[in-house]
Each structure stands twice: as structure tokens, then as C-alpha cells.
């Protein structure tokens, strides 16, 4: 998780004390982890390695390095999953440590067209094929971010 | 709204046929509009002028120009509003035309700490002072993005 001695950590912060999920890819700036959300295979998070609260706390160089990864992740997830729409969000109200949610959305998913944090629109069974596709994301990321 | 003849438009798209709100600032790439959401003074959107569906449909140069604005907007809103946390999101499930929500969050707002799209956590009265602060955002943007 890029937990070298030069990475600033904050006591009590979930993303300073743990990777935040199985790591699919990482570099010195950030890591990409799989989110365990049964309704949303292909949902990943990009988590800054060091502790910072807001994007506006980052210097331009670090911000650009992080966003380059976020947008390659968006492209990889979109391609692998064949999503109808991609959602990207940096919220952090509960865990104020910079991280980005990257979520592939489908017209038949549990919340479409409302955000995944809203009340469900329907009961939704995720197609097995969609779960299988999610397995290709790590490989795609390694190729894109080589 | 940067609706010059070189801006690609899509029929039936809300953000191709209207500015999407009162324009606080704009350039050739995008516009920043005020969102009329009584629970969230200081909520603004950054809307790409041309029609594109996903961030991954943008060339690097255009993407960087857009994100430079998004992050200056985040900084301006954070500073003007004195927010407890900033939320940034590109969803577009209902209006698949690239745009970013930039939302100042407060511990006492209607949904904190959950996303603004979730079920409310409480009834919340927005302090008058918070509404007044929102009036300073356009000026801050013009200064930052001069």
C-alpha cells in the first residue's frame, strides 16, 4: 500500500491504517483497490497513499499524478465492464482521506439512474457475466499504467 | 454559455440546450453554474461546453483544462463557504453530458455524513450566514481563474 516511511499517516484514519481493499495496482502516489459491493462488480477506489483531506490540499504535480490514475481507471473499468455510464466521485465525509470512487453503472443496476447512494430503484440480480468481466480490470490497469 | 458555432451539441440534451443554471464564470471549455438547491448554498456545477459523455471521451489537453477549473472551483467554494468537507462528483446518469458537482458539506447539513443523494439524516435549517457566503463564490472564481 505504498506505506514507505515517507508517507504521512494520520492516527485513526481507516485509509492510513489499512489498504482499504484488495490492491489491484499501486505506485508511489496512490493505490487502486477493489470495492466489495455485491451490487456493483467493477467498483474500485483510487486512494491517495499519504493522508490529505481535500483535493485542494494537494500540490498541482501530485494532483495531476493522482488524476491521471483516476482517469485511466475510469477508462479501464468502462472498457472491461462495458458500462452504460461511468460515475466518479470524491466525497470522504466519513473517511476524510482523499479517495475516488469509480463505479460502472448499468441501466438495470439497483439504483440507475440515481446515484448508488440513493434509495434503490429496484431489486437487481447482477448477471454472472458482469462479475467475470470485473476480473479483467487489474490486467487492463497494469497495461494502461505501465 | 460558450455556445459558439464550434461547440458540438446533441439534440435533446439538457446541457446542450440550456446553460444549466446562472453562469458564475465561463471560458471556451466549460462554464460554472450555480445550483438552485435550498439545502446546499454554495453548490455549483462545472459543465463542459461541448457534448461528451464520459471523461474518458476527452483528449488529455481538454481534460486537464476542465479539471483545472474543477479544482479551482473546489478551492473557491471551500474557502468562501468554510465547508467542513468538499464533495466532487461526475455522475451524469440522467444527463450524460460531462459535468461535475462541487458541493460544500457541513456537519449539520441535511445528509451529513452520507452523500447528498442519500436519505436525509435530519431536518436542517441552513444558517443565513451560509447563504450570504455563497454570494462571494463568483468573485473568488474570477480572481482565481483570471
XYZ file of N, CA and C in Angstrom:
876
model
N 0.808 -1.211 0.000
C 0.000 0.000 0.000
C 0.847 1.270 0.000
N 2.099 1.159 -0.468
C 2.937 2.336 -0.541
C 3.169 2.913 0.840
N 3.308 2.054 1.833
C 3.398 2.524 3.214
C 4.852 2.771 3.616
N 5.618 3.317 2.690
C 7.013 3.629 2.988
C 7.082 4.687 4.078
N 8.257 4.854 4.645
C 8.403 5.754 5.798
C 8.164 7.206 5.409
N 8.160 7.510 4.094
C 7.948 8.900 3.668
C 6.466 9.233 3.477
N 5.581 8.274 3.770
C 4.148 8.525 3.603
C 3.562 9.025 4.931
N 2.988 10.233 4.897
C 2.399 10.832 6.102
C 1.118 10.079 6.474
N 0.997 9.719 7.752
C -0.194 8.981 8.210
C -0.909 9.744 9.316
N -2.199 9.466 9.428
C -2.983 10.100 10.489
C -3.581 9.008 11.372
N -3.415 9.175 12.668
C -3.947 8.184 13.610
C -5.466 8.118 13.509
N -6.003 6.904 13.509
C -7.449 6.722 13.489
C -8.054 6.802 12.101
N -7.213 7.024 11.080
C -7.743 7.108 9.703
C -7.722 5.727 9.074
N -8.891 5.297 8.592
C -9.030 3.954 8.015
C -8.051 3.730 6.862
N -7.880 4.732 6.020
C -7.026 4.556 4.834
C -5.546 4.803 5.119
N -5.243 5.241 6.349
C -3.837 5.306 6.768
C -3.420 4.012 7.457
N -4.425 3.308 8.017
C -4.095 2.115 8.798
C -4.336 0.824 8.030
N -4.993 0.904 6.861
C -5.221 -0.311 6.062
C -5.288 0.063 4.584
N -5.033 -0.912 3.702
C -5.062 -0.605 2.252
C -6.449 -0.134 1.801
N -7.505 -0.620 2.451
C -8.854 -0.232 2.054
C -9.477 -1.196 1.059
N -8.842 -2.364 0.906
C -9.370 -3.375 -0.020
C -8.225 -4.057 -0.751
N -8.554 -5.119 -1.502
C -7.519 -5.823 -2.268
C -6.918 -4.873 -3.317
N -5.588 -4.755 -3.313
C -4.907 -3.797 -4.191
C -4.748 -4.377 -5.603
N -5.283 -3.665 -6.602
C -5.195 -4.100 -7.995
C -3.968 -3.520 -8.687
N -3.562 -2.333 -8.209
C -2.414 -1.624 -8.816
C -1.987 -0.558 -7.832
N -0.708 -0.188 -7.849
C -0.275 0.907 -6.979
C 1.001 1.536 -7.508
N 1.225 2.770 -7.129
C 2.511 3.418 -7.366
C 2.849 4.248 -6.124
N 3.770 5.196 -6.258
C 4.206 5.941 -5.063
C 3.153 6.949 -4.605
N 2.212 7.300 -5.475
C 1.213 8.323 -5.152
C -0.070 7.717 -4.572
N -0.504 6.622 -5.175
C -1.830 6.092 -4.825
C -1.928 4.602 -5.093
N -3.043 4.029 -4.650
C -3.325 2.628 -4.915
C -4.760 2.506 -5.432
N -4.981 1.459 -6.224
C -6.322 1.175 -6.744
C -6.791 -0.101 -6.066
N -7.928 -0.032 -5.379
C -8.415 -1.220 -4.657
C -9.810 -1.614 -5.146
N -10.072 -2.885 -5.044
C -11.386 -3.417 -5.401
C -12.347 -3.166 -4.245
N -13.558 -2.735 -4.562
C -14.567 -2.487 -3.531
C -15.501 -3.695 -3.474
N -15.695 -4.213 -2.277
C -16.537 -5.393 -2.099
C -17.987 -4.941 -1.952
N -18.650 -4.755 -3.073
C -20.037 -4.276 -3.104
C -20.793 -5.176 -4.100
N -21.483 -6.187 -3.577
C -22.069 -7.213 -4.449
C -22.935 -6.657 -5.582
N -23.603 -5.527 -5.354
C -24.448 -4.954 -6.412
C -23.623 -4.312 -7.534
N -22.350 -4.047 -7.246
C -21.541 -3.292 -8.204
C -20.172 -3.913 -8.481
N -20.157 -5.049 -9.180
C -18.858 -5.582 -9.602
C -18.179 -4.550 -10.510
N -16.873 -4.424 -10.373
C -16.136 -3.445 -11.178
C -15.960 -2.117 -10.459
N -16.601 -1.962 -9.304
C -16.469 -0.749 -8.473
C -15.071 -0.776 -7.859
N -14.292 0.267 -8.101
C -12.957 0.354 -7.499
C -12.764 1.719 -6.845
N -11.768 1.802 -5.953
C -11.403 3.084 -5.356
C -9.948 3.386 -5.647
N -9.666 4.662 -5.877
C -8.292 5.123 -6.007
C -8.005 5.924 -4.742
N -7.054 5.460 -3.952
C -6.790 6.051 -2.634
C -5.393 6.662 -2.607
N -5.324 7.929 -2.239
C -4.027 8.593 -2.077
C -3.255 7.879 -0.980
N -1.953 7.642 -1.186
C -1.195 6.933 -0.142
C -1.011 7.779 1.107
N -0.645 9.055 0.911
C -0.424 9.898 2.090
C -1.762 10.461 2.577
N -1.788 10.925 3.795
C -3.024 11.491 4.307
C -3.184 12.943 3.858
N -4.286 13.230 3.169
C -4.667 14.612 2.841
C -6.182 14.618 2.845
N -6.753 15.753 3.231
C -8.193 15.824 3.438
C -8.949 16.130 2.147
N -8.471 17.116 1.423
C -9.193 17.594 0.235
C -8.248 17.611 -0.975
N -8.844 17.541 -2.171
C -8.044 17.682 -3.388
C -7.295 19.011 -3.377
N -7.922 20.059 -2.817
C -7.273 21.374 -2.800
C -6.140 21.447 -1.778
N -5.871 20.365 -1.052
C -4.686 20.308 -0.188
C -3.478 19.736 -0.939
N -3.697 19.286 -2.175
C -2.605 18.691 -2.949
C -1.913 19.752 -3.810
N -0.603 19.599 -3.975
C 0.115 20.429 -4.944
C -0.290 19.977 -6.347
N -0.126 20.881 -7.322
C -0.555 20.584 -8.693
C 0.052 19.281 -9.231
N 1.336 19.062 -8.977
C 2.007 17.878 -9.530
C 1.398 16.591 -8.975
N 1.166 16.577 -7.669
C 0.595 15.393 -7.030
C -0.853 15.176 -7.496
N -1.578 16.278 -7.600
C -2.977 16.210 -8.038
C -3.052 15.639 -9.459
N -2.173 16.117 -10.323
C -2.195 15.633 -11.709
C -1.801 14.158 -11.789
N -0.840 13.768 -10.970
C -0.426 12.350 -10.958
C -1.589 11.466 -10.488
N -2.307 11.932 -9.471
C -3.457 11.172 -8.967
C -4.567 11.098 -10.016
N -4.885 12.242 -10.631
C -5.998 12.260 -11.586
C -5.672 11.475 -12.851
N -4.398 11.427 -13.215
C -4.011 10.605 -14.364
C -4.422 9.151 -14.078
N -4.168 8.699 -12.853
C -4.549 7.329 -12.480
C -6.073 7.191 -12.459
N -6.756 8.150 -11.849
C -8.224 8.086 -11.764
C -8.832 7.936 -13.170
N -8.335 8.716 -14.113
C -8.949 8.675 -15.445
C -8.535 7.432 -16.238
N -7.353 6.892 -15.967
C -7.004 5.610 -16.599
C -7.866 4.497 -15.994
N -8.145 4.625 -14.710
C -9.018 3.651 -14.051
C -10.423 3.745 -14.648
N -10.906 4.970 -14.835
C -12.229 5.126 -15.456
C -12.260 4.426 -16.815
N -11.231 4.672 -17.610
C -11.189 4.083 -18.961
C -11.115 2.559 -18.882
N -10.298 2.043 -17.975
C -10.141 0.589 -17.840
C -11.448 -0.071 -17.401
N -12.098 0.518 -16.399
C -13.342 -0.059 -15.875
C -14.432 0.022 -16.946
N -14.509 1.161 -17.595
C -15.509 1.331 -18.660
C -15.342 0.267 -19.732
N -14.101 0.078 -20.171
C -13.811 -0.873 -21.240
C -14.065 -2.315 -20.794
N -13.535 -2.655 -19.639
C -13.667 -4.046 -19.168
C -15.129 -4.414 -18.903
N -15.857 -3.482 -18.306
C -17.221 -3.790 -17.863
C -18.267 -3.539 -18.953
N -17.929 -2.709 -19.951
C -18.930 -2.337 -20.952
C -20.069 -1.553 -20.312
N -19.701 -0.631 -19.405
C -20.702 0.115 -18.624
C -21.552 1.035 -19.497
N -22.799 1.249 -19.056
C -23.669 2.221 -19.734
C -23.255 3.640 -19.384
N -22.725 3.825 -18.162
C -22.286 5.154 -17.711
C -21.245 4.955 -16.629
N -20.282 5.861 -16.582
C -19.296 5.807 -15.507
C -19.596 6.906 -14.488
N -19.460 6.571 -13.214
C -19.608 7.554 -12.128
C -18.268 7.682 -11.408
N -17.875 8.922 -11.134
C -16.603 9.192 -10.433
C -16.908 10.175 -9.316
N -16.457 9.885 -8.104
C -16.759 10.805 -7.012
C -15.699 10.785 -5.922
N -15.400 11.972 -5.413
C -14.536 12.133 -4.251
C -15.386 12.795 -3.170
N -15.793 12.022 -2.163
C -16.702 12.523 -1.133
C -15.946 12.596 0.203
N -15.737 11.453 0.839
C -14.883 11.432 2.033
C -15.468 12.059 3.277
N -16.788 12.093 3.376
C -17.406 12.662 4.583
C -17.153 11.775 5.799
N -17.140 10.463 5.566
C -16.909 9.530 6.674
C -15.426 9.246 6.844
N -14.710 9.180 5.762
C -13.267 8.936 5.799
C -12.573 10.078 5.061
N -12.278 11.174 5.783
C -11.714 12.353 5.116
C -10.228 12.199 4.784
N -9.968 11.264 3.881
C -8.634 10.966 3.358
C -8.883 10.831 1.862
N -8.218 11.645 1.056
C -8.543 11.732 -0.385
C -8.636 10.349 -1.047
N -9.800 10.060 -1.621
C -10.002 8.832 -2.397
C -11.124 9.070 -3.398
N -11.065 8.333 -4.493
C -12.055 8.463 -5.570
C -12.788 7.152 -5.769
N -14.102 7.240 -5.808
C -14.937 6.094 -6.167
C -15.091 6.079 -7.687
N -14.847 4.945 -8.301
C -15.046 4.800 -9.749
C -16.016 3.635 -9.939
N -17.214 3.939 -10.434
C -18.301 2.959 -10.426
C -18.915 2.788 -11.821
N -18.875 1.561 -12.353
C -19.557 1.309 -13.623
C -21.056 1.177 -13.381
N -21.845 1.899 -14.146
C -23.300 1.853 -13.966
C -23.975 1.206 -15.182
N -25.066 0.515 -14.904
C -25.838 -0.162 -15.947
C -27.305 0.197 -15.780
N -27.994 0.268 -16.915
C -29.415 0.656 -16.870
C -30.230 -0.258 -15.969
N -29.768 -1.497 -15.806
C -30.540 -2.447 -14.988
C -29.956 -2.623 -13.593
N -29.017 -1.720 -13.188
C -28.450 -1.905 -11.841
C -29.431 -1.437 -10.763
N -29.067 -1.632 -9.526
C -30.027 -1.468 -8.426
C -30.543 -0.042 -8.253
N -29.757 0.950 -8.677
C -30.117 2.348 -8.416
C -30.297 3.201 -9.675
N -29.933 2.677 -10.831
C -29.963 3.508 -12.037
C -31.352 4.092 -12.276
N -31.493 5.394 -12.649
C -30.411 6.327 -12.975
C -29.974 7.187 -11.794
N -30.392 6.872 -10.578
C -29.979 7.711 -9.453
C -28.617 7.224 -8.926
N -27.949 8.042 -8.107
C -26.632 7.658 -7.585
C -26.706 6.390 -6.732
N -25.626 5.673 -6.635
C -25.613 4.397 -5.899
C -25.881 4.594 -4.415
N -25.797 5.849 -3.936
C -26.024 6.128 -2.517
C -27.497 6.456 -2.238
N -28.308 6.538 -3.276
C -29.728 6.873 -3.109
C -30.526 5.621 -2.758
N -31.824 5.808 -2.522
C -32.693 4.653 -2.272
C -32.737 3.783 -3.526
N -32.730 2.447 -3.369
C -32.753 1.563 -4.544
C -33.989 1.804 -5.411
N -33.818 1.639 -6.709
C -34.924 1.777 -7.659
C -35.629 0.441 -7.864
N -34.918 -0.647 -7.584
C -35.440 -1.986 -7.896
C -34.591 -3.049 -7.214
N -35.105 -4.256 -7.120
C -34.258 -5.404 -6.783
C -33.506 -5.767 -8.058
N -32.223 -6.004 -7.951
C -31.454 -6.261 -9.165
C -30.559 -7.466 -8.974
N -30.610 -8.378 -9.925
C -29.706 -9.525 -9.919
C -28.572 -9.206 -10.889
N -27.348 -9.222 -10.383
C -26.196 -8.901 -11.237
C -25.884 -10.100 -12.133
N -25.836 -9.901 -13.451
C -25.511 -11.016 -14.356
C -24.123 -11.599 -14.041
N -24.019 -12.917 -14.089
C -22.740 -13.589 -13.797
C -21.637 -13.064 -14.711
N -22.003 -12.794 -15.932
C -21.033 -12.307 -16.924
C -20.390 -11.004 -16.462
N -21.159 -10.181 -15.755
C -20.646 -8.890 -15.278
C -19.597 -9.094 -14.172
N -19.830 -10.092 -13.343
C -18.826 -10.418 -12.305
C -17.533 -10.908 -12.936
N -17.685 -11.701 -13.973
C -16.489 -12.244 -14.640
C -15.671 -11.121 -15.271
N -16.371 -10.188 -15.886
C -15.680 -9.079 -16.548
C -14.808 -8.298 -15.569
N -15.281 -8.152 -14.339
C -14.542 -7.360 -13.352
C -13.144 -7.932 -13.104
N -13.007 -9.222 -13.350
C -11.714 -9.875 -13.148
C -10.635 -9.384 -14.097
N -11.022 -8.679 -15.156
C -10.046 -8.222 -16.162
C -9.482 -6.843 -15.857
N -10.031 -6.172 -14.831
C -9.662 -4.768 -14.589
C -8.183 -4.604 -14.188
N -7.708 -5.458 -13.284
C -6.313 -5.327 -12.823
C -5.351 -5.427 -14.003
N -5.592 -6.398 -14.883
C -4.714 -6.588 -16.046
C -4.747 -5.349 -16.938
N -5.928 -4.832 -17.169
C -6.073 -3.642 -18.009
C -5.327 -2.452 -17.397
N -5.427 -2.316 -16.076
C -4.736 -1.211 -15.389
C -3.227 -1.324 -15.528
N -2.721 -2.535 -15.350
C -1.269 -2.727 -15.448
C -0.788 -2.407 -16.858
N -1.595 -2.724 -17.848
C -1.225 -2.438 -19.241
C -1.259 -0.927 -19.486
N -2.337 -0.271 -19.037
C -2.501 1.162 -19.289
C -1.518 2.024 -18.517
N -1.177 1.583 -17.313
C -0.351 2.425 -16.441
C 1.089 1.931 -16.369
N 1.484 1.142 -17.345
C 2.843 0.572 -17.350
C 3.875 1.695 -17.445
N -22.886 30.953 -22.535
C -22.608 29.548 -22.270
C -21.606 28.948 -23.271
N -20.798 29.792 -23.902
C -19.793 29.265 -24.821
C -20.434 28.538 -25.977
N -21.569 29.040 -26.446
C -22.328 28.321 -27.464
C -21.914 28.761 -28.865
N -20.629 28.955 -29.047
C -20.117 29.326 -30.365
C -20.373 28.218 -31.362
N -20.210 28.503 -32.631
C -20.557 27.536 -33.669
C -19.615 26.329 -33.644
N -18.497 26.451 -32.920
C -17.555 25.324 -32.862
C -17.858 24.355 -31.718
N -18.947 24.609 -30.983
C -19.287 23.722 -29.869
C -20.267 22.650 -30.358
N -19.863 21.380 -30.225
C -20.705 20.268 -30.668
C -21.893 20.120 -29.717
N -23.107 20.005 -30.287
C -24.306 19.865 -29.466
C -25.046 18.581 -29.794
N -25.810 18.109 -28.815
C -26.606 16.900 -29.031
C -28.073 17.235 -28.794
N -28.898 16.846 -29.745
C -30.336 17.113 -29.621
C -30.920 16.403 -28.399
N -31.764 17.140 -27.679
C -32.438 16.541 -26.525
C -31.598 16.551 -25.262
N -30.362 17.057 -25.330
C -29.502 17.095 -24.145
C -29.738 18.408 -23.403
N -30.063 18.303 -22.116
C -30.366 19.486 -21.308
C -29.216 20.481 -21.294
N -27.985 19.974 -21.188
C -26.837 20.881 -21.081
C -26.322 21.358 -22.439
N -26.909 20.828 -23.528
C -26.608 21.381 -24.859
C -27.629 22.457 -25.216
N -28.829 22.361 -24.607
C -29.892 23.289 -24.989
C -30.068 24.431 -23.993
N -29.413 24.349 -22.831
C -29.521 25.427 -21.849
C -28.239 25.497 -21.026
N -27.954 26.671 -20.415
C -26.722 26.791 -19.620
C -26.708 25.824 -18.436
N -27.897 25.507 -17.887
C -27.950 24.614 -16.730
C -27.964 25.359 -15.404
N -28.168 26.676 -15.477
C -28.207 27.481 -14.248
C -27.528 28.819 -14.495
N -27.642 29.731 -13.507
C -26.993 31.035 -13.632
C -25.469 30.858 -13.722
N -24.878 31.440 -14.760
C -23.442 31.245 -15.015
C -22.612 32.182 -14.135
N -21.719 31.606 -13.339
C -20.848 32.378 -12.452
C -19.523 32.723 -13.127
N -19.106 31.850 -14.046
C -17.825 32.025 -14.735
C -17.841 31.101 -15.940
N -17.106 31.456 -16.998
C -17.020 30.546 -18.144
C -15.787 30.836 -18.969
N -15.346 29.828 -19.687
C -14.311 30.038 -20.700
C -14.683 29.211 -21.932
N -13.726 28.939 -22.804
C -14.058 28.232 -24.049
C -14.328 26.741 -23.803
N -13.870 26.217 -22.684
C -14.005 24.780 -22.396
C -15.276 24.459 -21.608
N -15.563 25.287 -20.611
C -16.636 24.942 -19.676
C -17.240 26.181 -19.022
N -18.328 25.956 -18.289
C -18.953 27.032 -17.540
C -19.214 26.540 -16.105
N -19.243 27.482 -15.189
C -19.541 27.166 -13.788
C -20.900 27.778 -13.494
N -21.848 26.963 -13.060
C -23.195 27.473 -12.801
C -23.599 27.214 -11.349
N -24.438 28.091 -10.845
C -24.974 27.958 -9.503
C -26.116 26.944 -9.535
N -26.162 26.064 -8.553
C -27.226 25.070 -8.472
C -28.266 25.565 -7.477
N -29.502 25.554 -7.913
C -30.585 26.033 -7.057
C -31.065 24.884 -6.170
N -30.386 24.701 -5.051
C -30.695 23.609 -4.129
C -30.712 24.224 -2.715
N -31.909 24.555 -2.224
C -32.018 25.316 -0.972
C -31.234 24.728 0.204
N -31.103 23.401 0.262
C -30.359 22.792 1.376
C -28.853 22.992 1.242
N -28.399 23.363 0.040
C -26.957 23.419 -0.210
C -26.505 24.698 -0.907
N -26.555 25.845 -0.193
C -25.976 27.051 -0.779
C -24.483 26.805 -1.021
N -23.993 27.343 -2.137
C -22.583 27.137 -2.479
C -22.378 25.941 -3.395
N -23.424 25.167 -3.634
C -23.379 24.019 -4.568
C -23.273 24.593 -5.981
N -22.249 24.218 -6.710
C -22.109 24.664 -8.109
C -21.822 23.464 -9.011
N -22.045 23.655 -10.317
C -21.690 22.631 -11.301
C -20.715 23.210 -12.314
N -19.787 22.389 -12.723
C -18.888 22.748 -13.819
C -19.318 21.898 -15.004
N -19.768 22.548 -16.071
C -20.349 21.838 -17.216
C -19.486 22.051 -18.456
N -19.075 20.957 -19.083
C -18.325 21.025 -20.343
C -19.208 21.702 -21.386
N -18.649 22.621 -22.169
C -19.487 23.297 -23.159
C -19.912 22.352 -24.289
N -18.961 21.572 -24.806
C -19.321 20.668 -25.900
C -19.946 19.406 -25.324
N -20.644 18.676 -26.159
C -21.249 17.438 -25.687
C -20.227 16.303 -25.692
N -20.013 15.697 -24.540
C -19.217 14.466 -24.443
C -19.830 13.683 -23.299
N -19.780 12.361 -23.420
C -20.479 11.504 -22.468
C -19.666 11.226 -21.206
N -18.426 10.866 -21.406
C -17.579 10.430 -20.293
C -16.277 11.229 -20.280
N -15.651 11.310 -19.111
C -14.337 11.934 -19.021
C -13.350 11.228 -19.948
N -13.498 9.913 -20.095
C -12.574 9.167 -20.957
C -12.838 9.403 -22.445
N -13.823 10.207 -22.798
C -14.028 10.626 -24.186
C -13.257 11.914 -24.493
N -12.645 12.512 -23.471
C -11.911 13.774 -23.673
C -10.441 13.498 -23.976
N -9.853 14.349 -24.808
C -8.403 14.310 -25.009
C -7.736 14.854 -23.747
N -6.478 14.472 -23.526
C -5.770 14.871 -22.309
C -5.783 16.388 -22.101
N -5.564 17.146 -23.149
C -5.486 18.606 -23.003
C -6.809 19.188 -22.520
N -7.887 18.731 -23.137
C -9.213 19.226 -22.752
C -9.559 18.778 -21.323
N -9.220 17.552 -21.012
C -9.489 17.010 -19.679
C -8.749 17.819 -18.619
N -7.484 18.118 -18.898
C -6.684 18.886 -17.927
C -7.221 20.307 -17.769
N -7.665 20.906 -18.878
C -8.229 22.261 -18.802
C -9.511 22.248 -17.967
N -10.331 21.231 -18.153
C -11.571 21.122 -17.377
C -11.270 20.895 -15.897
N -10.351 19.981 -15.608
C -10.074 19.653 -14.205
C -9.387 20.800 -13.480
N -8.627 21.596 -14.220
C -8.024 22.778 -13.589
C -9.150 23.669 -13.052
N -10.203 23.829 -13.853
C -11.335 24.644 -13.409
C -12.047 23.964 -12.230
N -12.295 22.670 -12.348
C -12.997 21.952 -11.270
C -12.259 22.140 -9.938
N -10.949 22.030 -9.959
C -10.208 22.116 -8.695
C -10.076 23.558 -8.192
N -10.075 24.527 -9.095
C -10.111 25.924 -8.634
C -11.491 26.218 -8.032
N -12.513 25.630 -8.616
C -13.863 25.785 -8.078
C -13.935 25.152 -6.687
N -13.367 23.970 -6.557
C -13.363 23.325 -5.233
C -12.708 24.244 -4.209
N -11.555 24.805 -4.568
C -10.815 25.671 -3.638
C -11.624 26.928 -3.318
N -12.251 27.515 -4.345
C -13.032 28.741 -4.142
C -14.237 28.485 -3.235
N -14.957 27.408 -3.511
C -16.152 27.094 -2.718
C -15.757 26.756 -1.282
N -14.708 25.977 -1.145
C -14.228 25.613 0.198
C -13.881 26.857 1.007
N -13.147 27.765 0.377
C -12.698 28.987 1.052
C -13.883 29.904 1.380
N -14.724 30.138 0.377
C -15.839 31.077 0.588
C -16.824 30.553 1.628
N -17.103 29.252 1.575
C -18.151 28.689 2.422
C -17.632 28.254 3.793
N -16.323 28.012 3.897
C -15.783 27.478 5.149
C -16.324 26.084 5.419
N -16.386 25.269 4.351
C -17.001 23.935 4.434
C -16.224 22.989 5.340
N -16.950 22.051 5.965
C -16.304 21.004 6.750
C -15.663 19.959 5.841
N -16.273 19.748 4.666
C -15.754 18.773 3.703
C -16.242 19.170 2.328
N -15.421 18.917 1.315
C -15.863 19.169 -0.057
C -16.194 17.834 -0.729
N -17.281 17.829 -1.502
C -17.650 16.655 -2.306
C -17.585 17.038 -3.784
N -16.987 16.166 -4.579
C -16.862 16.397 -6.023
C -17.332 15.138 -6.736
N -18.212 15.274 -7.726
C -18.688 14.064 -8.399
C -19.087 14.329 -9.843
N -18.741 13.375 -10.698
C -19.181 13.359 -12.090
C -20.003 12.091 -12.271
N -21.327 12.250 -12.348
C -22.220 11.085 -12.413
C -22.877 11.059 -13.794
N -23.878 11.905 -14.019
C -24.433 12.043 -15.368
C -25.291 10.895 -15.839
N -25.891 10.155 -14.908
C -26.757 9.050 -15.322
C -28.022 9.563 -15.995
N -28.521 10.693 -15.509
C -29.742 11.269 -16.084
C -29.405 12.218 -17.236
N -28.318 12.941 -17.110
C -27.886 13.865 -18.161
C -26.454 13.504 -18.551
N -26.329 12.565 -19.513
C -24.990 12.061 -19.857
C -24.204 13.046 -20.737
N -23.902 14.176 -20.132
C -23.112 15.252 -20.751
C -22.148 15.649 -19.636
N -20.847 15.542 -19.876
C -19.850 15.700 -18.801
C -20.092 16.953 -17.958
N -20.291 16.742 -16.658
C -20.411 17.852 -15.706
C -19.989 17.358 -14.329
N -19.524 18.298 -13.514
C -19.045 17.977 -12.164
C -19.865 18.727 -11.130
N -20.344 18.004 -10.134
C -20.994 18.605 -8.976
C -19.908 18.953 -7.956
N -19.930 20.170 -7.454
C -18.988 20.583 -6.398
C -19.846 21.084 -5.239
N -19.799 20.354 -4.131
C -20.751 20.586 -3.042
C -20.039 20.801 -1.705
N -20.252 21.969 -1.078
C -19.693 22.170 0.264
C -20.566 21.449 1.288
N -19.933 20.670 2.147
C -20.685 19.915 3.149
C -20.380 20.431 4.550
N -21.394 20.348 5.406
C -21.271 20.799 6.797
C -21.813 19.700 7.706
N -21.208 19.594 8.875
C -21.615 18.544 9.813
C -23.094 18.621 10.150
N -23.674 19.841 10.037
C -25.086 19.998 10.391
C -25.997 20.046 9.162
N -25.451 19.677 7.974
C -26.330 19.758 6.793
C -27.298 18.570 6.768
N -28.197 18.574 5.816
C -29.335 17.650 5.838
C -28.946 16.172 5.725
N -27.791 15.882 5.106
C -27.428 14.486 4.849
C -26.118 14.042 5.497
N -25.357 14.986 6.046
C -24.037 14.630 6.559
C -24.119 13.511 7.593
N -23.230 12.487 7.575
C -22.075 12.360 6.702
C -22.336 11.561 5.424
N -23.588 11.276 5.106
C -23.836 10.487 3.890
C -23.926 11.426 2.684
N -23.852 10.886 1.466
C -23.905 11.729 0.258
C -25.233 12.486 0.163
N -25.222 13.615 -0.528
C -26.428 14.455 -0.623
C -27.568 13.746 -1.351
N -27.242 12.641 -2.049
C -28.272 11.907 -2.792
C -28.915 10.816 -1.934
N -28.416 10.617 -0.727
C -28.938 9.565 0.158
C -30.178 10.073 0.890
N -30.795 9.202 1.680
C -31.937 9.619 2.503
C -31.447 10.648 3.525
N -32.247 11.698 3.784
C -31.818 12.723 4.745
C -31.542 12.125 6.131
N -30.587 12.712 6.819
C -30.249 12.282 8.186
C -31.060 13.073 9.203
N -31.551 14.245 8.792
C -32.213 15.156 9.742
C -32.919 16.262 8.971
N -33.806 16.956 9.650
C -34.303 18.227 9.131
C -33.224 19.254 9.423
N -32.907 20.093 8.465
C -31.806 21.029 8.677
C -32.202 22.422 8.211
N -31.959 23.392 9.060
C -32.180 24.785 8.679
C -30.823 25.378 8.320
N -30.718 25.874 7.101
C -29.445 26.434 6.653
C -29.253 27.818 7.278
N -28.129 28.047 7.971
C -27.884 29.369 8.571
C -27.853 30.462 7.497
N -28.446 31.613 7.810
C -28.487 32.732 6.856
C -27.074 33.116 6.422
N -26.162 33.047 7.341
C -24.772 33.412 7.070
C -24.184 32.551 5.954
N -24.617 31.295 5.887
C -24.108 30.370 4.862
C -24.613 30.782 3.477
N -25.862 31.232 3.416
C -26.399 31.717 2.131
C -25.648 32.952 1.656
N -25.329 33.819 2.618
C -24.610 35.050 2.252
C -23.220 34.730 1.714
N -22.566 33.789 2.352
C -21.217 33.417 1.920
C -21.196 32.966 0.466
N -22.257 32.266 0.054
C -22.289 31.732 -1.313
C -22.192 32.840 -2.354
N -22.619 34.041 -1.959
C -22.563 35.173 -2.882
C -21.151 35.588 -3.261
N -20.159 35.107 -2.525
C -18.764 35.505 -2.789
C -18.058 34.582 -3.780
N -18.718 33.481 -4.163
C -18.033 32.462 -4.973
C -17.647 32.978 -6.362
N -18.573 33.669 -7.038
C -18.277 34.144 -8.402
C -17.034 35.044 -8.391
N -16.973 35.924 -7.425
C -15.823 36.860 -7.345
C -14.525 36.081 -7.125
N -14.594 35.113 -6.243
C -13.401 34.302 -5.959
C -12.946 33.547 -7.216
N -13.921 33.028 -7.966
C -13.593 32.306 -9.195
C -12.920 33.204 -10.218
N -13.467 34.393 -10.383
C -12.890 35.320 -11.366
C -11.463 35.680 -10.973
N -11.217 35.801 -9.677
C -9.863 36.137 -9.213
C -8.929 34.946 -9.457
N -9.373 33.753 -9.086
C -8.513 32.571 -9.206
C -8.240 32.162 -10.640
N -9.251 32.366 -11.502
C -9.135 31.865 -12.870
C -8.827 32.979 -13.869
N -8.335 34.109 -13.361
C -8.058 35.251 -14.233
C -6.991 34.895 -15.262
